[in-house]
Amino acid sequence: MLWTPEAEQDRDDIWNHIAVDNPLAAARMDLLFSDAAAKLAEYPMLGHVGGILGTRELNPHESYRLVYEIEINENAVWVLALVHTARQWPPVAE
């Protein structure tokens, strides 16, 4: 399981946002993200077809969407983004 720098930043931003009010909840949420990523490493087809061509999505929590892609040639799963479900996804091109 590989995380892009953007996905790592999303994860850090989520942690920081939640930890302001409840550090324990931030740790629990981050554990959900880790567990979901670990499942995808074993079962990459677990998520559903994503909103962007070539991606898949898994909801580790009702409020968050983990966007990933499978690199068949490299036998790898890349986490591309963690997005709050209230946000527009995929993002609208400007």
Short mmCIF file of C-alpha atoms in Angstrom, two decimals:
data_model
loop_
_atom_site.label_atom_id
_atom_site.label_comp_id
_atom_site.label_asym_id
_atom_site.label_seq_id
_atom_site.Cartn_x
_atom_site.Cartn_y
_atom_site.Cartn_z
CA MET A 1 0.00 0.00 0.00
CA LEU A 2 1.44 3.32 -1.11
CA TRP A 3 0.17 6.80 -0.24
CA THR A 4 0.71 9.74 -2.57
CA PRO A 5 1.95 12.96 -0.93
CA GLU A 6 -1.49 14.47 -1.55
CA ALA A 7 -3.24 11.59 0.23
CA GLU A 8 -0.76 11.85 3.13
CA GLN A 9 -1.58 15.56 3.36
CA ASP A 10 -5.32 14.79 3.33
CA ARG A 11 -4.76 12.32 6.18
CA ASP A 12 -2.73 14.85 8.18
CA ASP A 13 -5.35 17.55 7.59
CA ILE A 14 -8.13 15.25 8.81
CA TRP A 15 -6.10 14.29 11.88
CA ASN A 16 -5.38 17.94 12.72
CA HIS A 17 -8.99 19.01 12.20
CA ILE A 18 -10.43 16.30 14.47
CA ALA A 19 -7.63 16.45 17.08
CA VAL A 20 -8.41 20.08 17.92
CA ASP A 21 -11.55 18.92 19.72
CA ASN A 22 -10.84 15.25 20.37
CA PRO A 23 -7.35 13.72 19.94
CA LEU A 24 -8.66 10.24 20.78
CA ALA A 25 -11.28 10.47 18.01
CA ALA A 26 -8.55 11.60 15.59
CA ALA A 27 -6.51 8.51 16.49
CA ARG A 28 -9.54 6.23 16.02
CA MET A 29 -10.30 7.77 12.63
CA ASP A 30 -6.69 7.41 11.52
CA LEU A 31 -6.80 3.75 12.57
CA LEU A 32 -9.87 3.27 10.35
CA PHE A 33 -7.88 4.71 7.44
CA SER A 34 -4.95 2.39 8.18
CA ASP A 35 -7.21 -0.65 8.46
CA ALA A 36 -8.97 0.18 5.18
CA ALA A 37 -5.65 0.60 3.40
CA ALA A 38 -4.42 -2.73 4.78
CA LYS A 39 -7.57 -4.47 3.50
CA LEU A 40 -7.04 -2.95 0.07
CA ALA A 41 -3.49 -4.25 -0.01
CA GLU A 42 -4.94 -7.76 0.28
CA TYR A 43 -8.21 -7.22 -1.62
CA PRO A 44 -7.71 -4.33 -4.06
CA MET A 45 -11.09 -4.85 -5.72
CA LEU A 46 -12.91 -4.34 -2.41
CA GLY A 47 -13.96 -0.79 -3.24
CA HIS A 48 -16.36 0.31 -5.96
CA VAL A 49 -15.57 1.99 -9.29
CA GLY A 50 -14.57 5.59 -8.64
CA GLY A 51 -15.77 8.87 -10.05
CA ILE A 52 -12.49 9.35 -11.95
CA LEU A 53 -11.59 6.90 -14.69
CA GLY A 54 -9.17 4.25 -13.43
CA THR A 55 -9.88 4.83 -9.75
CA ARG A 56 -11.79 2.92 -7.11
CA GLU A 57 -13.28 4.16 -3.85
CA LEU A 58 -13.81 2.72 -0.39
CA ASN A 59 -15.57 4.35 2.54
CA PRO A 60 -13.64 3.51 5.72
CA HIS A 61 -16.15 5.70 7.59
CA GLU A 62 -19.52 7.12 6.59
CA SER A 63 -17.95 10.60 6.37
CA TYR A 64 -14.83 9.75 4.36
CA ARG A 65 -14.03 8.35 0.96
CA LEU A 66 -10.64 6.78 0.24
CA VAL A 67 -9.80 7.14 -3.46
CA TYR A 68 -7.24 4.72 -4.87
CA GLU A 69 -5.91 3.11 -8.00
CA ILE A 70 -4.50 -0.31 -8.69
CA GLU A 71 -1.19 -0.53 -10.57
CA ILE A 72 -1.38 -3.99 -12.10
CA ASN A 73 2.14 -3.89 -13.57
CA GLU A 74 3.69 -2.92 -10.23
CA ASN A 75 1.32 -5.07 -8.17
CA ALA A 76 0.63 -2.00 -6.02
CA VAL A 77 -2.31 -0.05 -4.66
CA TRP A 78 -1.92 3.74 -4.48
CA VAL A 79 -4.08 5.83 -2.16
CA LEU A 80 -4.68 9.05 -4.09
CA ALA A 81 -6.95 11.02 -1.75
CA LEU A 82 -9.04 10.99 1.40
CA VAL A 83 -12.12 13.12 0.84
CA HIS A 84 -14.94 14.11 3.18
CA THR A 85 -18.19 12.83 1.69
CA ALA A 86 -19.75 16.30 1.95
CA ARG A 87 -17.18 17.61 -0.55
CA GLN A 88 -17.59 17.55 -4.31
CA TRP A 89 -15.83 14.50 -5.75
CA PRO A 90 -14.42 14.36 -8.27
CA PRO A 91 -13.45 18.01 -8.03
CA VAL A 92 -14.90 20.35 -10.62
CA ALA A 93 -12.34 21.60 -13.14
CA GLU A 94 -11.90 25.36 -13.03
#
